[in-house]
Short mmCIF file of C-alpha atoms in Angstrom, two decimals:
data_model
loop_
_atom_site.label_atom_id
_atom_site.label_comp_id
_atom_site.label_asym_id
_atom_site.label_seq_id
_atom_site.Cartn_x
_atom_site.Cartn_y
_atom_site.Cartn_z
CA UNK A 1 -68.09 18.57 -4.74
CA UNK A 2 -65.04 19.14 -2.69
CA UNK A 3 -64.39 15.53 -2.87
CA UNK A 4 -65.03 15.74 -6.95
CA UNK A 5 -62.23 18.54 -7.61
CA UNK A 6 -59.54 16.72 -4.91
CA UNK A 7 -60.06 13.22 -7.17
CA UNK A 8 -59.67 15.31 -10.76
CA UNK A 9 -56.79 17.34 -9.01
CA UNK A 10 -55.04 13.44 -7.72
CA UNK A 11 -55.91 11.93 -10.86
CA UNK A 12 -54.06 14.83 -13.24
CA UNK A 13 -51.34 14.12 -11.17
CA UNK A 14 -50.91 10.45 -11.46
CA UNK A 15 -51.47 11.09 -14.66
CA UNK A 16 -48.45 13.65 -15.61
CA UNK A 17 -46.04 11.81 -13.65
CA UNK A 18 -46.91 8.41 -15.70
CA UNK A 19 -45.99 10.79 -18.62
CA UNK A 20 -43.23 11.93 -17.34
CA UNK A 21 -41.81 8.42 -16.14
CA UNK A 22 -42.91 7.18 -19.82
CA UNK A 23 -41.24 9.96 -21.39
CA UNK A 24 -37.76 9.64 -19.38
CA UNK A 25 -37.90 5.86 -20.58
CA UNK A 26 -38.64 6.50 -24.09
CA UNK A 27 -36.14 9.06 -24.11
CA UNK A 28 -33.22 6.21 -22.77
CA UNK A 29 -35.08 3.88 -24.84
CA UNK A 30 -33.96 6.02 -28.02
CA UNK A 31 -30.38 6.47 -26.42
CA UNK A 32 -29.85 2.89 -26.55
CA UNK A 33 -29.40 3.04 -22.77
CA UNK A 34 -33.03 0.63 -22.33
CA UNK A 35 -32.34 -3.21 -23.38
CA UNK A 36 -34.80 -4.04 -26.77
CA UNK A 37 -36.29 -6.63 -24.53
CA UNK A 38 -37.92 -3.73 -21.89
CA UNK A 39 -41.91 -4.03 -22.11
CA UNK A 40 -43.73 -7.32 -22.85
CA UNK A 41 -41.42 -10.51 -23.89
CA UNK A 42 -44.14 -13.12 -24.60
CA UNK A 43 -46.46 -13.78 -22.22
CA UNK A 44 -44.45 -11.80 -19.13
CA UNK A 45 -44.49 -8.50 -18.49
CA UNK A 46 -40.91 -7.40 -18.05
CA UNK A 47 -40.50 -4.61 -15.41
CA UNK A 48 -38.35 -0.89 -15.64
CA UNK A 49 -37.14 -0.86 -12.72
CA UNK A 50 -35.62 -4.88 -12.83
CA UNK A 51 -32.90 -3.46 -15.87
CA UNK A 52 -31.84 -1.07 -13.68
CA UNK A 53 -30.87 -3.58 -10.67
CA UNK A 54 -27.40 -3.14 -8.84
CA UNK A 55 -23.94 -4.25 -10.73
CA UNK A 56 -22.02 -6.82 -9.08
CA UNK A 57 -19.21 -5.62 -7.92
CA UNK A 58 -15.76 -7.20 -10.01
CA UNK A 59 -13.96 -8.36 -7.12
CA UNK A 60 -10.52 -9.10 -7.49
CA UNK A 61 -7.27 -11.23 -6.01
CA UNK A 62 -4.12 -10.53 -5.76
CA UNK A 63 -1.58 -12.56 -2.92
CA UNK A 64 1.92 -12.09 -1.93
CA UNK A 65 4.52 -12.87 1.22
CA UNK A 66 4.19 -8.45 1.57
CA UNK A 67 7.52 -9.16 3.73
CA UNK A 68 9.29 -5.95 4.22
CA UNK A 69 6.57 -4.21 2.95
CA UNK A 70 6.86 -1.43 0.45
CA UNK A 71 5.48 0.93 -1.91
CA UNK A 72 6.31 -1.21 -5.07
CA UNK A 73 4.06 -4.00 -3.07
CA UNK A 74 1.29 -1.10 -2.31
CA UNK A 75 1.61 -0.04 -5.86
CA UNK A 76 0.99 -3.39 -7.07
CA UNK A 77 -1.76 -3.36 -4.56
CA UNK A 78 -3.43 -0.51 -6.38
CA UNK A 79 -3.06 -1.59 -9.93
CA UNK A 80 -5.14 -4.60 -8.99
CA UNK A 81 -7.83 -2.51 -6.78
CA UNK A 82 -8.40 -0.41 -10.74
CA UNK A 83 -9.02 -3.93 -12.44
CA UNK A 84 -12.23 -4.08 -10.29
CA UNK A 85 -14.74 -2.96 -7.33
CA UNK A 86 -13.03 -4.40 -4.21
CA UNK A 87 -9.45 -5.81 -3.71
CA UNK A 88 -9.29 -8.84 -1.64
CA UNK A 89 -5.47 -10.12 -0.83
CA UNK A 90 -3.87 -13.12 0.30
CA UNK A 91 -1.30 -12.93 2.94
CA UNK A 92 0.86 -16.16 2.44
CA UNK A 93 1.99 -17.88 6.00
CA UNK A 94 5.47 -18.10 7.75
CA UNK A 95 5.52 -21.55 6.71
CA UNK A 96 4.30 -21.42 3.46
CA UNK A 97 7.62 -18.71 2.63
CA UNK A 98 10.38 -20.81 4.47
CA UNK A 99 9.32 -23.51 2.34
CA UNK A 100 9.45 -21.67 -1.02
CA UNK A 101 11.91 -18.52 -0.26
CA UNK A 102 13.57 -18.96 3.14
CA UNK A 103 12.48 -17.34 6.40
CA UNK A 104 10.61 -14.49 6.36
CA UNK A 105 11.94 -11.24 8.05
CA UNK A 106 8.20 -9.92 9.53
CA UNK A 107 6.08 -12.58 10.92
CA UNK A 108 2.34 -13.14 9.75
CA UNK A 109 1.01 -11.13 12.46
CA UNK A 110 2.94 -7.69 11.67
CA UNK A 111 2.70 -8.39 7.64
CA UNK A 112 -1.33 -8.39 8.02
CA UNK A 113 -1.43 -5.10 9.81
CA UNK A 114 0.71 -4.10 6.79
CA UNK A 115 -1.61 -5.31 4.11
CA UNK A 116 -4.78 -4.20 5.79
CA UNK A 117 -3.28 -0.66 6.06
CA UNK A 118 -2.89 -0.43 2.76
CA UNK A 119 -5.79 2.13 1.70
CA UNK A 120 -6.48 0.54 -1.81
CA UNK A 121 -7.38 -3.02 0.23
CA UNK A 122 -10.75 -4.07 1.13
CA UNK A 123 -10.06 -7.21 2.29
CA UNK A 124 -7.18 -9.71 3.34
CA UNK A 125 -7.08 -13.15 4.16
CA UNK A 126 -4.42 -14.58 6.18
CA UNK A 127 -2.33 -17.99 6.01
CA UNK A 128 -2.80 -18.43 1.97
CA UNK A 129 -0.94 -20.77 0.04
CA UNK A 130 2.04 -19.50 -1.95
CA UNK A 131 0.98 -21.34 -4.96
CA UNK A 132 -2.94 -21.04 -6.22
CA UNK A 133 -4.07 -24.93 -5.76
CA UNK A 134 -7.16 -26.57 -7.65
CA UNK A 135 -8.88 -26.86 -3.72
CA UNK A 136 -7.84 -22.59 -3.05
CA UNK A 137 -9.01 -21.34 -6.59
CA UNK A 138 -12.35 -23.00 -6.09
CA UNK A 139 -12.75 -21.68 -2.26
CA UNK A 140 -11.69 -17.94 -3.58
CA UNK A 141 -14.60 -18.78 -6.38
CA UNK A 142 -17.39 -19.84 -4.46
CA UNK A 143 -16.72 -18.57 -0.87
CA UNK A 144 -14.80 -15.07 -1.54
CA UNK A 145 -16.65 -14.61 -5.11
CA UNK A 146 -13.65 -13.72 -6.92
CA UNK A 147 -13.40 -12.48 -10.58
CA UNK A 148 -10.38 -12.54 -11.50
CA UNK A 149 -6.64 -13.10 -9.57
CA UNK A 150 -3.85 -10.91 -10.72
CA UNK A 151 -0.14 -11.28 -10.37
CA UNK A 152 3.02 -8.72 -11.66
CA UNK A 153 4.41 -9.64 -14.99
CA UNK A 154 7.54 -11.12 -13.26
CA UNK A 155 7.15 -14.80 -12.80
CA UNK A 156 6.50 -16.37 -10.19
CA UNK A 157 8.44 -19.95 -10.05
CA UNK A 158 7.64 -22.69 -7.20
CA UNK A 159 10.91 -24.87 -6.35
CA UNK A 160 10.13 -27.40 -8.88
CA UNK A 161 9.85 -24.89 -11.83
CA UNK A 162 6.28 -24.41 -12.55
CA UNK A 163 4.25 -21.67 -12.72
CA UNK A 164 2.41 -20.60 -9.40
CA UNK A 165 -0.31 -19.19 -11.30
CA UNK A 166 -0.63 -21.70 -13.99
CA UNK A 167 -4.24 -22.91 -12.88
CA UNK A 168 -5.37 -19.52 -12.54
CA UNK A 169 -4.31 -18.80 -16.30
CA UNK A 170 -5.82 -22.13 -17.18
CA UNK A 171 -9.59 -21.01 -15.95
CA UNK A 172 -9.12 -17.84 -17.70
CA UNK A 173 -9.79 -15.99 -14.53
CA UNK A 174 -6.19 -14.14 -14.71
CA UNK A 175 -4.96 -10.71 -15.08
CA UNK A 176 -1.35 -9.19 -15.18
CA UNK A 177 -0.14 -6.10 -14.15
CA UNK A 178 2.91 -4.25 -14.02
CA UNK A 179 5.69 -5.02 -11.93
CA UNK A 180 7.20 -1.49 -10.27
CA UNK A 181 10.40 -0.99 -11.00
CA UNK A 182 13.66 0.16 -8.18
CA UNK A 183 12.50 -2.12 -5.57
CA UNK A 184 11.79 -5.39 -4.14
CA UNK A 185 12.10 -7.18 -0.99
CA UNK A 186 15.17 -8.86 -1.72
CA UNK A 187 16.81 -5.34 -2.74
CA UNK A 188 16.15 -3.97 0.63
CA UNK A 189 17.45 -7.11 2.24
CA UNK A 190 20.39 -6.31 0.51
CA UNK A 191 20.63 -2.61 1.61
CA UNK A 192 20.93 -3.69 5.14
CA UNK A 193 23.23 -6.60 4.27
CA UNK A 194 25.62 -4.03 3.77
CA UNK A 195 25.32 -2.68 7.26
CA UNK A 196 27.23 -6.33 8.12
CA UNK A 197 29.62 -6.71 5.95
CA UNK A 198 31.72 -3.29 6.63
CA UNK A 199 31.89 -0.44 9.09
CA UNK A 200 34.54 1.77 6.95
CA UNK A 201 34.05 4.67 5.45
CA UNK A 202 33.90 3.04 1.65
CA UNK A 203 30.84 0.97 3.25
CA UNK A 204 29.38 3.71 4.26
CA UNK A 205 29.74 5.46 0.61
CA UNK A 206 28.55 2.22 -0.66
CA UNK A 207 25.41 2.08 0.98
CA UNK A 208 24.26 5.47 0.19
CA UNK A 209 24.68 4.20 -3.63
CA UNK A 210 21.98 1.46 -2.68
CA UNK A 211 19.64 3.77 -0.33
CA UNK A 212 19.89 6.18 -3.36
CA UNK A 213 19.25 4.14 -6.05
CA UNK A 214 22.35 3.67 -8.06
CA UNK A 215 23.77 0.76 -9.94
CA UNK A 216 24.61 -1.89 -7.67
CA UNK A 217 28.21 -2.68 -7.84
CA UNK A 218 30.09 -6.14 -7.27
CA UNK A 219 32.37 -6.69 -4.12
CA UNK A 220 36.11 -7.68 -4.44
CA UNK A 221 35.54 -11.25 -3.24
CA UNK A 222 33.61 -11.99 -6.44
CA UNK A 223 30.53 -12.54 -4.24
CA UNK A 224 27.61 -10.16 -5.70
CA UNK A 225 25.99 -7.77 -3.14
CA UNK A 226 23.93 -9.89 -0.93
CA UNK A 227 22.95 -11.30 -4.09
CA UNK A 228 20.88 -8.26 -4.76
CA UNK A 229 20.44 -6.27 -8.67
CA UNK A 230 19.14 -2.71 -7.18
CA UNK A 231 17.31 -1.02 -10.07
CA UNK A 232 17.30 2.91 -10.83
CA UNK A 233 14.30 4.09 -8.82
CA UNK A 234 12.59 6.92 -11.25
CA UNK A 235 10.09 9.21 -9.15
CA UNK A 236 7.61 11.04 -11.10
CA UNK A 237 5.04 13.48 -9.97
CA UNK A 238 2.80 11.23 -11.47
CA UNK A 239 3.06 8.27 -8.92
CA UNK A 240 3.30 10.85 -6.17
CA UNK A 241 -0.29 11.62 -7.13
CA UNK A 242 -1.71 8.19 -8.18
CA UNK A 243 -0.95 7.75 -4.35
CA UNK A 244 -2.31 10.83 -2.72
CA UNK A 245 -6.12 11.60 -1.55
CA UNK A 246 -5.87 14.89 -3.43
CA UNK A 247 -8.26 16.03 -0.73
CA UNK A 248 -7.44 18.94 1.64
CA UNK A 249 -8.60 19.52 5.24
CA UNK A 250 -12.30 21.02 6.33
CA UNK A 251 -12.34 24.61 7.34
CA UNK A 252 -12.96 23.20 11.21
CA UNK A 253 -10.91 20.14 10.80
CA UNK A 254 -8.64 19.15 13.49
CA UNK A 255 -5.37 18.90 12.29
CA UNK A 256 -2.64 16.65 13.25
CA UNK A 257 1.05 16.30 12.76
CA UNK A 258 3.52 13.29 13.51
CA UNK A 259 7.12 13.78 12.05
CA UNK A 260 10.13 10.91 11.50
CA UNK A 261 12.16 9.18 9.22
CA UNK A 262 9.22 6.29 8.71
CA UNK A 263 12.26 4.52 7.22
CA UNK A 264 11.83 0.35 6.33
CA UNK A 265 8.20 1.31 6.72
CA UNK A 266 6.76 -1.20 9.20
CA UNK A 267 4.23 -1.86 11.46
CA UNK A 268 5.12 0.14 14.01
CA UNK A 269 4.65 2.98 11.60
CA UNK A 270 1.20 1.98 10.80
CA UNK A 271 -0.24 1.49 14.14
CA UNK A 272 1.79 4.85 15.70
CA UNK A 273 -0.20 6.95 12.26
CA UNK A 274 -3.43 4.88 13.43
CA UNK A 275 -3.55 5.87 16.70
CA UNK A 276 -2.47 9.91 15.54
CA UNK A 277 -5.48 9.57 13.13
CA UNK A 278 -7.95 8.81 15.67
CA UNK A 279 -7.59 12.06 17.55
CA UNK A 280 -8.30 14.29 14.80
CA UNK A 281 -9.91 14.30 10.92
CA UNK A 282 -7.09 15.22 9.52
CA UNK A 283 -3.33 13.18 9.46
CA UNK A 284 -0.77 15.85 8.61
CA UNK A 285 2.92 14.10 8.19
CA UNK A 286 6.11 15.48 8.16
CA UNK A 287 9.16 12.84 6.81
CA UNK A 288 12.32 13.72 7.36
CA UNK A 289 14.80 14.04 4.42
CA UNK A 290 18.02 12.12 3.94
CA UNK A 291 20.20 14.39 4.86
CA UNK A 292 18.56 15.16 8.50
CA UNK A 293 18.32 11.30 9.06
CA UNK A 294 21.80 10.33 8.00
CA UNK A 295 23.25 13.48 10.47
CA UNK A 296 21.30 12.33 13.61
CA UNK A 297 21.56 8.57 12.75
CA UNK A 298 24.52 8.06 11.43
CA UNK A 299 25.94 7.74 7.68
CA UNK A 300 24.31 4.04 7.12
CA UNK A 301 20.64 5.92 7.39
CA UNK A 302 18.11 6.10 5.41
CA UNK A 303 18.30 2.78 3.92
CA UNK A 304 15.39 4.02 1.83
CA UNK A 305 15.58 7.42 -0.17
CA UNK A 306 13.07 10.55 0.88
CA UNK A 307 11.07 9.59 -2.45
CA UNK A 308 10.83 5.82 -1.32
CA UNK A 309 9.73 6.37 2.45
CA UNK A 310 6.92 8.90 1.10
CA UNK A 311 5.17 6.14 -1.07
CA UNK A 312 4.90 3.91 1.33
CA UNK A 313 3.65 6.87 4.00
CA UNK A 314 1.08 8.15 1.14
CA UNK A 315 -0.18 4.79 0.57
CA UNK A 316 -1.46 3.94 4.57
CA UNK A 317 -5.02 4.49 4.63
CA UNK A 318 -4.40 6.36 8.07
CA UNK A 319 -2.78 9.09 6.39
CA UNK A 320 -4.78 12.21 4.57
CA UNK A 321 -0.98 14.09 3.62
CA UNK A 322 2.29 14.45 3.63
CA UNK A 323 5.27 17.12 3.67
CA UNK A 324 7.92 15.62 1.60
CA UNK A 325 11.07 16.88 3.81
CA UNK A 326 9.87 18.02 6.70
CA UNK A 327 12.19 19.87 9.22
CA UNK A 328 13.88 18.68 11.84
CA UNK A 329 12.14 21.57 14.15
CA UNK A 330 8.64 22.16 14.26
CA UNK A 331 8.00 25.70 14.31
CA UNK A 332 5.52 28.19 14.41
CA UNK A 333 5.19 29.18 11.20
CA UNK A 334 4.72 25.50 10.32
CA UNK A 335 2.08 25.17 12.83
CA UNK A 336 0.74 28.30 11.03
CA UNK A 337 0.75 27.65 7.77
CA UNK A 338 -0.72 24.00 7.84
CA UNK A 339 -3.03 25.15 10.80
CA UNK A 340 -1.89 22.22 13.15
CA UNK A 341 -4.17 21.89 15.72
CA UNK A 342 -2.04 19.24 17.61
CA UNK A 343 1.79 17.54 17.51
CA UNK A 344 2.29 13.79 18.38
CA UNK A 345 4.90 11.84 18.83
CA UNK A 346 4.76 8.20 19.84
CA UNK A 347 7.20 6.58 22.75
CA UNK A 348 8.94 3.95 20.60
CA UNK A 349 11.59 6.27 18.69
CA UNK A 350 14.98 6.03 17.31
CA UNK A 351 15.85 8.86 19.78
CA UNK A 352 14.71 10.50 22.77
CA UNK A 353 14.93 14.09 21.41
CA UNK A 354 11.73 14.57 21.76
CA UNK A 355 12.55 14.07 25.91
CA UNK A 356 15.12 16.42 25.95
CA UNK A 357 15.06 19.79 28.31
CA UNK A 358 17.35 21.45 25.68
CA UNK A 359 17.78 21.42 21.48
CA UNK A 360 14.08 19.40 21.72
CA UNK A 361 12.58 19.57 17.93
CA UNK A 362 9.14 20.04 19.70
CA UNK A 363 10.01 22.90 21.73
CA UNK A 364 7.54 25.03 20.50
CA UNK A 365 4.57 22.96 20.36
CA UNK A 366 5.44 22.07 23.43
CA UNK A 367 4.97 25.74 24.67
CA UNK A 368 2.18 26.60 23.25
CA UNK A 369 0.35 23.64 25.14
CA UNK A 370 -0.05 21.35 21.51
CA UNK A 371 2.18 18.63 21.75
CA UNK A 372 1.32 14.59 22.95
CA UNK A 373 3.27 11.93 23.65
CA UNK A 374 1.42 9.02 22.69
CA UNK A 375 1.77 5.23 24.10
CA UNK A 376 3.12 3.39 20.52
CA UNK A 377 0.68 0.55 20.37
CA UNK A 378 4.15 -2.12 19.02
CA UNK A 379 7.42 -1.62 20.40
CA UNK A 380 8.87 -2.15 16.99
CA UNK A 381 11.64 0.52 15.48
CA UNK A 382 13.80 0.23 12.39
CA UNK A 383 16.42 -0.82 14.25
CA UNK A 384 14.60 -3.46 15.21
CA UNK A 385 14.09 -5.15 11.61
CA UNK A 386 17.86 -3.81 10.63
CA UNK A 387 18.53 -6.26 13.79
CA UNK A 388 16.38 -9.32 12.72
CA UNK A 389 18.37 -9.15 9.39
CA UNK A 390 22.07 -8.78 11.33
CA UNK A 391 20.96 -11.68 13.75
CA UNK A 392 20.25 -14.10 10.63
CA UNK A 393 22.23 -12.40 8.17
CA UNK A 394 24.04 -15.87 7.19
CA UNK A 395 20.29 -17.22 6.12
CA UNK A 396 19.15 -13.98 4.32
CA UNK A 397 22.62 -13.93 2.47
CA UNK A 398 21.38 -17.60 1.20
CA UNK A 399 18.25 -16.62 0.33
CA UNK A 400 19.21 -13.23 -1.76
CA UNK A 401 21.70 -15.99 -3.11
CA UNK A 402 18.94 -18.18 -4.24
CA UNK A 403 16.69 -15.15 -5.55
CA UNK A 404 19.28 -13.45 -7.64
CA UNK A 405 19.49 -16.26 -10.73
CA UNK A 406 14.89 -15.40 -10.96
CA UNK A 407 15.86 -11.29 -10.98
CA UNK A 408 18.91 -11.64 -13.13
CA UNK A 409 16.59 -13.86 -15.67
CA UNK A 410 13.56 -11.40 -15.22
CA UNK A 411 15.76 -7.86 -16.07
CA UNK A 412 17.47 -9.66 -19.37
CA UNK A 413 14.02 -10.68 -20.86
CA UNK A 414 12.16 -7.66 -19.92
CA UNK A 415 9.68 -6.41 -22.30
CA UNK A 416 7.78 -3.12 -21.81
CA UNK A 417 3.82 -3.87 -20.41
CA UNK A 418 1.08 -1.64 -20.40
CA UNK A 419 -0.08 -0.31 -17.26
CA UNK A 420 1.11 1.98 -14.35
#
């Protein structure tokens, strides 16, 4: 009898949840959310739960040279992540950009710690071809299952004229985006071009009209500066936000803070914030503004604006936030109010302030028993690319040269395009 009422009891059940399941799919079914073709199609029995089988994710390609790395490149970077479900990018080879541009200023090596930093990348591959090639397209096809490739709307022209992309646009498996505007390699080549052509005061002047974004002007030999066009670089809160996590720390979340200039963003940068990261959940950093840098490293510095440097900071995957002009000292009340629980600071540095006995920014996070030095994984500075670019300055002169006749031709037939 027992037995009886515990089968009625299961079989009410079974019952009212085959309702239930019947009702939910009726109910999508009348939505229009339930494909016609749900039920019996002929002969076969077409299962529920087979229309409701995972999406392919759109994967997406975008490539580049990524040399001197900045936050137009990482913006460009996230404009193609939005056109799909994973971002796969191409990092083009040393060889590949002597033979199309001239030599590069970061090798391959220091360019893919760049690109994989980069938190809107899922996945890079190096040594790729500057131009797309019938035997590439078909390998990112079949082996990397790519969707679509994207490019800027600038062109991009191989030596003999034609379009690198031209096969790409041919397959119909291309996508544009929008080129950002106040920066490109070859502008910031330029900046520190400047640093060789003239230690006077007027050079000095000069320079801060490039790190600050101004019209470029020409020189008195009739030669054009460095063969550079610097554009007006317009911050809006907007792009300030389209690069943050918008996410704050947990109530228990260790907190910590690295401060500096971060200026010609690099890889030094990248793997210093990495290795900060890993001791805590939460990747506080304070950058400098350009008034601090230029008084403690002289009137040529930044080459990059406060604005500029805290794109490219935002968009490393290793950072959760940033204090757009930090100070010089860290105090208490800064340790306070962001609840630091620890202060780093890595051993390959512009300066050795943070050595000193006396007038040491990190006095008192020192004394309260919070501040680490930690062992900087590269022993690359800024003044270390400012010197690749001084000790080849002849060659990077030629190839500004070379580059200013496409940028010159790109800015007169500019056209306004969609996108952000």
């Amino acid at each position: 009898m027992v037995w009886e009422k515990e089968k009625i009891v299961g079989s009410c059940l079974i019952g009212g949840a085959t309702f239930a399941v019947g009702a939910s799919f009726l109910h999508l079914f009348l939505k229009g959310e339930i494909p016609l073709g749900l039920g019996l199609v002929g002969p076969r029995l077409v299962y529920p739960w087979k229309c409701f089988r995972k999406r392919k994710p759109v994967r997406v390609y975008m490539d580049g040279c990524f040399d001197m790395m900045h936050y137009g490149h990482c913006n460009a970077l996230r404009q193609a992540r939005a056109l799909g479900d994973e971002l796969v990018v191409g990092v083009v080879s040393d060889e590949e950009i002597v033979a199309n541009k001239g030599p590069p200023v970061t090798p391959l090596h220091e360019r893919m710690i760049m690109v994989k930093a980069v938190k809107w990348v899922d996945e890079v591959i190096p040594d790729a071809p500057y131009a797309i090639t019938e035997e590439f397209m078909k390998r990112l096809f079949d082996e990397y299952q790519i969707d679509y490739i994207i490019h800027g709307d600038d062109p991009c022209v191989l030596p003999d004229g034609t379009d690198a992309y031209a096969l790409a646009k041919k397959a119909g498996r291309y996508k544009q985006i929008k080129r950002t505007e106040g920066v490109s390699s070859t502008d910031i080549v330029g900046r520190m071009l400047l640093c060789v052509r003239s230690n006077s005061q007027s050079h000095s002047s000069l320079q801060r009209q490039f790190s600050h974004g101004h019209n470029s002007p020409r020189f008195e030999d009739g030669a054009s500066s460095a063969g550079t066009r610097v554009s007006h670089f317009l911050p809006t809160s907007r792009r300030i936000v389209q690069f943050s996590n918008g996410k704050g720390p947990g109530p228990d979340a260790r907190i910590i803070y690295i401060d500096g200039a971060f200026d010609l963003f690099h890889a030094g940068h990248v793997e210093i914030l990495r290795r900060a990261r890993e001791l805590g959940d939460f990747l506080l950093v304070g950058i400098h503004n350009d008034l601090t840098v230029s008084g403690k490293r002289g009137a040529q510095h930044p080459i990059m604006n406060l604005h500029e440097r805290s794109l490219s900071v935002l968009a490393c995957r290793y950072v959760d936030e940033v204090i757009i002009g930090a100070p010089w000292e860290v105090s208490k009340d800064t340790i306070t109010t962001f609840n630091i629980w620890k202060v780093v600071h890595g051993t390959v540095a512009e300066s050795d302030d943070f050595q000193k006995e006396e007038d040491n920014p990190y006095a008192v996070p020192k004394s309260m028993g919070i501040f680490e030095v930690l062992e900087s994984p590269l022993d690359i500075s800024t003044s270390t690319i400012i010197k690749r670019i001084v000790g080849n300055h002849e060659a990077y002169q030629k190839r500004n040269l070379k580059k200013e006749a496409s940028e010159k031709k790109y800015y007169e037939q500019k056209s306004f395009v969609t996108g952000d």
